[in-house]
Tab-separated table of C-alpha atoms in Angstrom:
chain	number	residue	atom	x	y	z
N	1480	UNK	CA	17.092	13.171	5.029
N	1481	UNK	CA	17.720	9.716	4.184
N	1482	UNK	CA	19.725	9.870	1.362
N	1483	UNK	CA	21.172	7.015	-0.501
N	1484	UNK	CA	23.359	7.350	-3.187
N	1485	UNK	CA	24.946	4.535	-5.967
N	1486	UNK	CA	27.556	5.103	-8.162
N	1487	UNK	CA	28.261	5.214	-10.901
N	1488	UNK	CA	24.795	5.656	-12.235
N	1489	UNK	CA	25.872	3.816	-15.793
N	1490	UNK	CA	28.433	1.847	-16.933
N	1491	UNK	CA	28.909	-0.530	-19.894
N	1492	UNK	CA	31.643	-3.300	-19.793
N	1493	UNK	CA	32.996	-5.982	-22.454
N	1494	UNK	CA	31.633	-8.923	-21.612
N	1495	UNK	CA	33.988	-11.014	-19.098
N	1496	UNK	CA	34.871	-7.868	-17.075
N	1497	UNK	CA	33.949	-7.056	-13.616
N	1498	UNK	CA	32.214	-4.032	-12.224
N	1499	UNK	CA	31.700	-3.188	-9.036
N	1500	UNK	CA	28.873	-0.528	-7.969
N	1501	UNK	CA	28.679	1.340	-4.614
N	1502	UNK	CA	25.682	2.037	-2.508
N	1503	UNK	CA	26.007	4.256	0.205
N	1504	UNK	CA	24.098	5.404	2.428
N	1505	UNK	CA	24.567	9.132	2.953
N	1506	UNK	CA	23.273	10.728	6.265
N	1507	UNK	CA	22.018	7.770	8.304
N	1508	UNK	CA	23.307	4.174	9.005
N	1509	UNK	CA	22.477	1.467	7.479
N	1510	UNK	CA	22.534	-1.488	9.074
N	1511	UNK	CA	21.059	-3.428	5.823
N	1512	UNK	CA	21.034	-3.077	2.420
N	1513	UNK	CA	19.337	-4.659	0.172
N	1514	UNK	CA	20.256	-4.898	-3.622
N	1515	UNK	CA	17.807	-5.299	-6.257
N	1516	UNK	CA	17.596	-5.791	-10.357
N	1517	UNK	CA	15.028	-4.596	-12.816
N	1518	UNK	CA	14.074	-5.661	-16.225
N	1519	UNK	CA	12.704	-2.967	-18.510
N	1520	UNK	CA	9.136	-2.599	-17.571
N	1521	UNK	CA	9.178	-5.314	-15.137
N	1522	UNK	CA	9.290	-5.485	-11.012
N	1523	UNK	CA	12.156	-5.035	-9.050
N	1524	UNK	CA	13.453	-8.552	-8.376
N	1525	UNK	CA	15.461	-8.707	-4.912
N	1526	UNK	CA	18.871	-10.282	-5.309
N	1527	UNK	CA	20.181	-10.298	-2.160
N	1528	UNK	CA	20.162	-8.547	1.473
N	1529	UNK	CA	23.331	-7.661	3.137
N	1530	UNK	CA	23.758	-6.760	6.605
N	1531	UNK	CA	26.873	-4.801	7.736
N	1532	UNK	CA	29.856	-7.274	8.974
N	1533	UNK	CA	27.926	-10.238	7.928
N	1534	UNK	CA	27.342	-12.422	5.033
N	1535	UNK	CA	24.963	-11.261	2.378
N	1536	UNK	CA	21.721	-13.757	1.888
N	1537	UNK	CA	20.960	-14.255	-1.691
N	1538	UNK	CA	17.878	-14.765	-3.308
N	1539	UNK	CA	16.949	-18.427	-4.909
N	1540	UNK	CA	18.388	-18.124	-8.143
N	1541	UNK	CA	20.987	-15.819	-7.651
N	1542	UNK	CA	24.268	-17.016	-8.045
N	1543	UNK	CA	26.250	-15.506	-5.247
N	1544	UNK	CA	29.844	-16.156	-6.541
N	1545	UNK	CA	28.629	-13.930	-9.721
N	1546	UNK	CA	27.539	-11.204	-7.546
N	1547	UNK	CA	29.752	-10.466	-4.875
N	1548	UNK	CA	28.186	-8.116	-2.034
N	1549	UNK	CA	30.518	-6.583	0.469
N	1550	UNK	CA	28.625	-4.052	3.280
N	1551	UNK	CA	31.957	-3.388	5.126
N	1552	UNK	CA	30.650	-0.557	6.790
N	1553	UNK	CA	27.231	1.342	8.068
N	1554	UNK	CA	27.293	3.310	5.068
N	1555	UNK	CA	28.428	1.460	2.290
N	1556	UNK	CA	27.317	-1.727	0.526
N	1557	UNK	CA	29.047	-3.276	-2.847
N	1558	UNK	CA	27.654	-5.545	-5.683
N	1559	UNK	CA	30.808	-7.164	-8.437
N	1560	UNK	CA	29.373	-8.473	-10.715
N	1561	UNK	CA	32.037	-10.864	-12.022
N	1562	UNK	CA	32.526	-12.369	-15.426
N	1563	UNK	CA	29.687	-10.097	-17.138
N	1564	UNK	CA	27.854	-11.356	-19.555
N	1565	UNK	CA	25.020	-9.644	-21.867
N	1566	UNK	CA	22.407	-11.016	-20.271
N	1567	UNK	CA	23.462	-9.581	-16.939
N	1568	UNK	CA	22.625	-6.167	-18.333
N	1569	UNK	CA	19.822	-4.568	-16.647
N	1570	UNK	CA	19.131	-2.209	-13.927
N	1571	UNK	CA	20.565	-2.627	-10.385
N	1572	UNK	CA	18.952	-0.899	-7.552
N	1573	UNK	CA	20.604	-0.362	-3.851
N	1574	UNK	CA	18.326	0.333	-0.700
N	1575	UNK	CA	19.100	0.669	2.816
N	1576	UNK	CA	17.166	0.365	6.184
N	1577	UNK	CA	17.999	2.383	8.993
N	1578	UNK	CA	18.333	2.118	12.535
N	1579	UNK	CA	15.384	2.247	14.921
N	1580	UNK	CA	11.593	1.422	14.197
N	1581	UNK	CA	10.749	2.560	10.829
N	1582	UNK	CA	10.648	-0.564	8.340
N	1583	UNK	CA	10.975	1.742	5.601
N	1584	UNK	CA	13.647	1.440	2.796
N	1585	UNK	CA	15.732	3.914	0.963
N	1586	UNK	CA	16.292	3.213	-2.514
N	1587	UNK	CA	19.064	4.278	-4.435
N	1588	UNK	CA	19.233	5.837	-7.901
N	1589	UNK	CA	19.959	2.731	-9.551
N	1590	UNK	CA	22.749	1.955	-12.074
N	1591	UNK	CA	22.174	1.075	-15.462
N	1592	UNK	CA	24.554	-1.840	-16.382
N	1593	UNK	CA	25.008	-3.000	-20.014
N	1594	UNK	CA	27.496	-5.465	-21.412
N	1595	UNK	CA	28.770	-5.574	-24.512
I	1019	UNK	CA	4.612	-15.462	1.214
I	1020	UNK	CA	2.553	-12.696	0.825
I	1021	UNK	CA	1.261	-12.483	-3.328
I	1022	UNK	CA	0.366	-9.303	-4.368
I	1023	UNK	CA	-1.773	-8.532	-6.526
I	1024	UNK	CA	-2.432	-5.143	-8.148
I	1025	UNK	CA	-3.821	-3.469	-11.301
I	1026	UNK	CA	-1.215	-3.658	-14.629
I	1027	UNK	CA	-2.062	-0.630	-15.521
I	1028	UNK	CA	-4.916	2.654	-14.436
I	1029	UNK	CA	-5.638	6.008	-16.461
I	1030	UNK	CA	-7.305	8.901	-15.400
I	1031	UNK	CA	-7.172	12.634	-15.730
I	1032	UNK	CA	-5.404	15.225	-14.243
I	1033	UNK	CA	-7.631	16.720	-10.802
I	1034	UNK	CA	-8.727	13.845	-9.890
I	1035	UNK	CA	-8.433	11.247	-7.353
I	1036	UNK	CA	-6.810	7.954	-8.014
I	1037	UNK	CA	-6.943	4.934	-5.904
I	1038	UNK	CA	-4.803	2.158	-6.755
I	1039	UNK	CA	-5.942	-1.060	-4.928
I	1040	UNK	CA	-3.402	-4.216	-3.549
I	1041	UNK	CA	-4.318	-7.740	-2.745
I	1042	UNK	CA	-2.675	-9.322	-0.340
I	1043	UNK	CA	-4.576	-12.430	1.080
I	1044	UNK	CA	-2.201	-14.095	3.053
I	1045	UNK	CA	-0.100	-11.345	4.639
I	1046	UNK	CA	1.569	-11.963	7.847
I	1047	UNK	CA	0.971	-10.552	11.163
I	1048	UNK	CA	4.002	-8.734	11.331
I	1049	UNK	CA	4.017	-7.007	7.549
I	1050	UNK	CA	3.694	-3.868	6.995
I	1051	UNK	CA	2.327	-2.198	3.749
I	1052	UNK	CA	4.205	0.160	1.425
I	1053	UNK	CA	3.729	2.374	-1.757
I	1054	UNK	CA	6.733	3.159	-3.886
I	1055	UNK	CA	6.993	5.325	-6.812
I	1056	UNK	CA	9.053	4.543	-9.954
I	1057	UNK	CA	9.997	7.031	-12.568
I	1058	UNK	CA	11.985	5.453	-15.560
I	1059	UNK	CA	15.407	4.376	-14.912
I	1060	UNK	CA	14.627	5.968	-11.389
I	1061	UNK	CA	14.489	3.999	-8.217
I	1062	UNK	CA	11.337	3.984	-6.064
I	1063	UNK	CA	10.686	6.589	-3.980
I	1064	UNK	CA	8.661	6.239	-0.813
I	1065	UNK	CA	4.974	7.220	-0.901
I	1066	UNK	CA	3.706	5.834	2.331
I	1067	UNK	CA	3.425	2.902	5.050
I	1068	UNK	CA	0.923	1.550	7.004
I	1069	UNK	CA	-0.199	-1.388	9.564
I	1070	UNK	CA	-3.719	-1.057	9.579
I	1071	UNK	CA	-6.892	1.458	9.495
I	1072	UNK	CA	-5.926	4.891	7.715
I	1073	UNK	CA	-2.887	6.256	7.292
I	1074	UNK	CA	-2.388	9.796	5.471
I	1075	UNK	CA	0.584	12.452	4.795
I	1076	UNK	CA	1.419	15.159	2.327
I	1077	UNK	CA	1.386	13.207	-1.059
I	1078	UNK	CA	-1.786	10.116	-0.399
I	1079	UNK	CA	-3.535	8.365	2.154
I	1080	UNK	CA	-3.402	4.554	2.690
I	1081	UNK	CA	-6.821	2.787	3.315
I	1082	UNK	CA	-6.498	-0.640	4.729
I	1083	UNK	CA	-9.380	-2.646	6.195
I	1084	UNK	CA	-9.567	-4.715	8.950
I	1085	UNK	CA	-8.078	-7.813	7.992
I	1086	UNK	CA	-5.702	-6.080	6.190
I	1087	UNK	CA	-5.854	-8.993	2.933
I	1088	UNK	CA	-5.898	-5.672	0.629
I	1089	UNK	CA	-4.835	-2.125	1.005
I	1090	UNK	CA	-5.674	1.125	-1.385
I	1091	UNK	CA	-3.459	3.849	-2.209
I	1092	UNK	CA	-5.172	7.188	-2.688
I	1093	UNK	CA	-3.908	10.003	-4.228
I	1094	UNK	CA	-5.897	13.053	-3.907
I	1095	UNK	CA	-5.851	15.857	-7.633
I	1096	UNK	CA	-3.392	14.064	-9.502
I	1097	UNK	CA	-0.973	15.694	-11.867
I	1098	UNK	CA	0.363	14.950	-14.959
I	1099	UNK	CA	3.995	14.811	-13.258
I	1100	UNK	CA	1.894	11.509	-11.025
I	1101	UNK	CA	2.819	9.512	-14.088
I	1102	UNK	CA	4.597	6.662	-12.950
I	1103	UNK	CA	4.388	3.046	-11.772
I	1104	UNK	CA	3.305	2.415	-8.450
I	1105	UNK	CA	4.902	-0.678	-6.488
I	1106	UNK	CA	2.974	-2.429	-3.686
I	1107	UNK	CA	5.271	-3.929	-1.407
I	1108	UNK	CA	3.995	-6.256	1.125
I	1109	UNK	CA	6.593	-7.386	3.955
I	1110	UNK	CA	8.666	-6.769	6.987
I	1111	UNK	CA	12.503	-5.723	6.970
I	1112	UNK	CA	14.070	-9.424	8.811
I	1113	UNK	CA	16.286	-11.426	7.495
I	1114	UNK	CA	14.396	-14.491	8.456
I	1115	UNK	CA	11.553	-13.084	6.110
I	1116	UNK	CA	11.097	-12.295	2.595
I	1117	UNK	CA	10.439	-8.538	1.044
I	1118	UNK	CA	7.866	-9.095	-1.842
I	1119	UNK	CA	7.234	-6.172	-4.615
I	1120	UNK	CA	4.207	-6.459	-6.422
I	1121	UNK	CA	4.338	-6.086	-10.541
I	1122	UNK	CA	3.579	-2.638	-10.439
I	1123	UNK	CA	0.419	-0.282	-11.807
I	1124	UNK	CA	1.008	1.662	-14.764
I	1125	UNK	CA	-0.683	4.871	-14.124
I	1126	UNK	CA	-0.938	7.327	-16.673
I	1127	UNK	CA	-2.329	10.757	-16.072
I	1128	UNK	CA	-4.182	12.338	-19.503
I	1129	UNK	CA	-4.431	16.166	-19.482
């Protein structure tokens, strides 16, 4: 159990596009998401945490008009980036908390994002 | 804020046991402790949690000592296939607080 699920798992965009990628969580609620980036051989850096019908909180440094994050639901969260650029290339990682006790997270494939 | 410190990076050799210690001097009463896994372009995968004392399942066992400033991942015959990094995350799931990773351990199993 406790599946999450992001899609799509790569894309690459011309620089100034936006791309949107989906996080959902697949047989539990979720009732927040968090999403994260990674660097090649570096940490995961958290970006932002959403929880569902609110406002997502962003990170110091993270420019929240440039990622958009929309968790419209219990099992679905959304991160636009808008206006790509190159150096917004890198690895984006979804995970979701569940309901109840456990303060574990579920993490998400990951997408691989690169802008050309 | 809870810093985290762990090893960059560990060998050993497959059968035996690897323990991959955190630091974590000024965690907070309320954070928990968690292990991830990370494969390459993979996203963690959970290995275990714990609050305090001993906590063991089917993959490792999670040592942490009384006042819980540091906390060491075991993992019992490891495999080649254990080759991964290992994420030390110190924190608990609020919005009020913050979720900190550590940089990660390289562990590489040798045959």
């Amino acid at each position: 159990g406790a599946v999450v699920s992001q899609h799509p798992s790569w894309v690459i965009c011309k620089s100034g596009t936006s791309v949107k990628i989906e996080c959902r969580s697949l047989d539990f609620q979720a009732t927040t998401m968090f999403w994260y980036r990674q660097f090649p051989k570096q940490s995961l850096m958290l970006m932002a945490t959403s929880n569902e019908g609110s406002k997502a909180t962003y990170e110091q440094g993270v420019e929240k008009d440039k990622f958009l994050i929309n968790h419209a639901s219990l099992t679905l969260s959304t991160l636009t980036v808008t206006s790509a650029h190159p150096e917004d290339s890198s690895f984006y990682i979804c995970s979701a908390m569940g309901r109840g006790g456990s303060y574990e997270q579920y993490f998400g494939p990951g997408t691989r994002l690169t802008v050309t | 804020l809870a810093k985290i410190t762990q090893p960059i990076s560990m060998d050993s050799y497959e059968g035996q046991e690897v323990n991959i210690t955190c630091s974590h001097n000024n965690i907070a009463t309320n954070d928990y402790i968690t292990w991830y896994q990370q494969f390459p372009s993979q996203g963690p995968r959970f290995i275990i949690q714990g609050y305090k004392t001993k906590v063991t399942n089917e993959v490792a066992s999670l040592f942490i000592p009384a006042d819980r400033k540091s906390s060491t991942l075991s993992l019992p015959r490891v495999s080649l296939s254990d080759t991964a990094v290992y994420y030390c995350l110190v924190g608990i799931l609020n919005r009020d607080d913050k979720i900190i990773f550590g940089k990660g351990t390289r562990l590489h199993i040798l045959p």
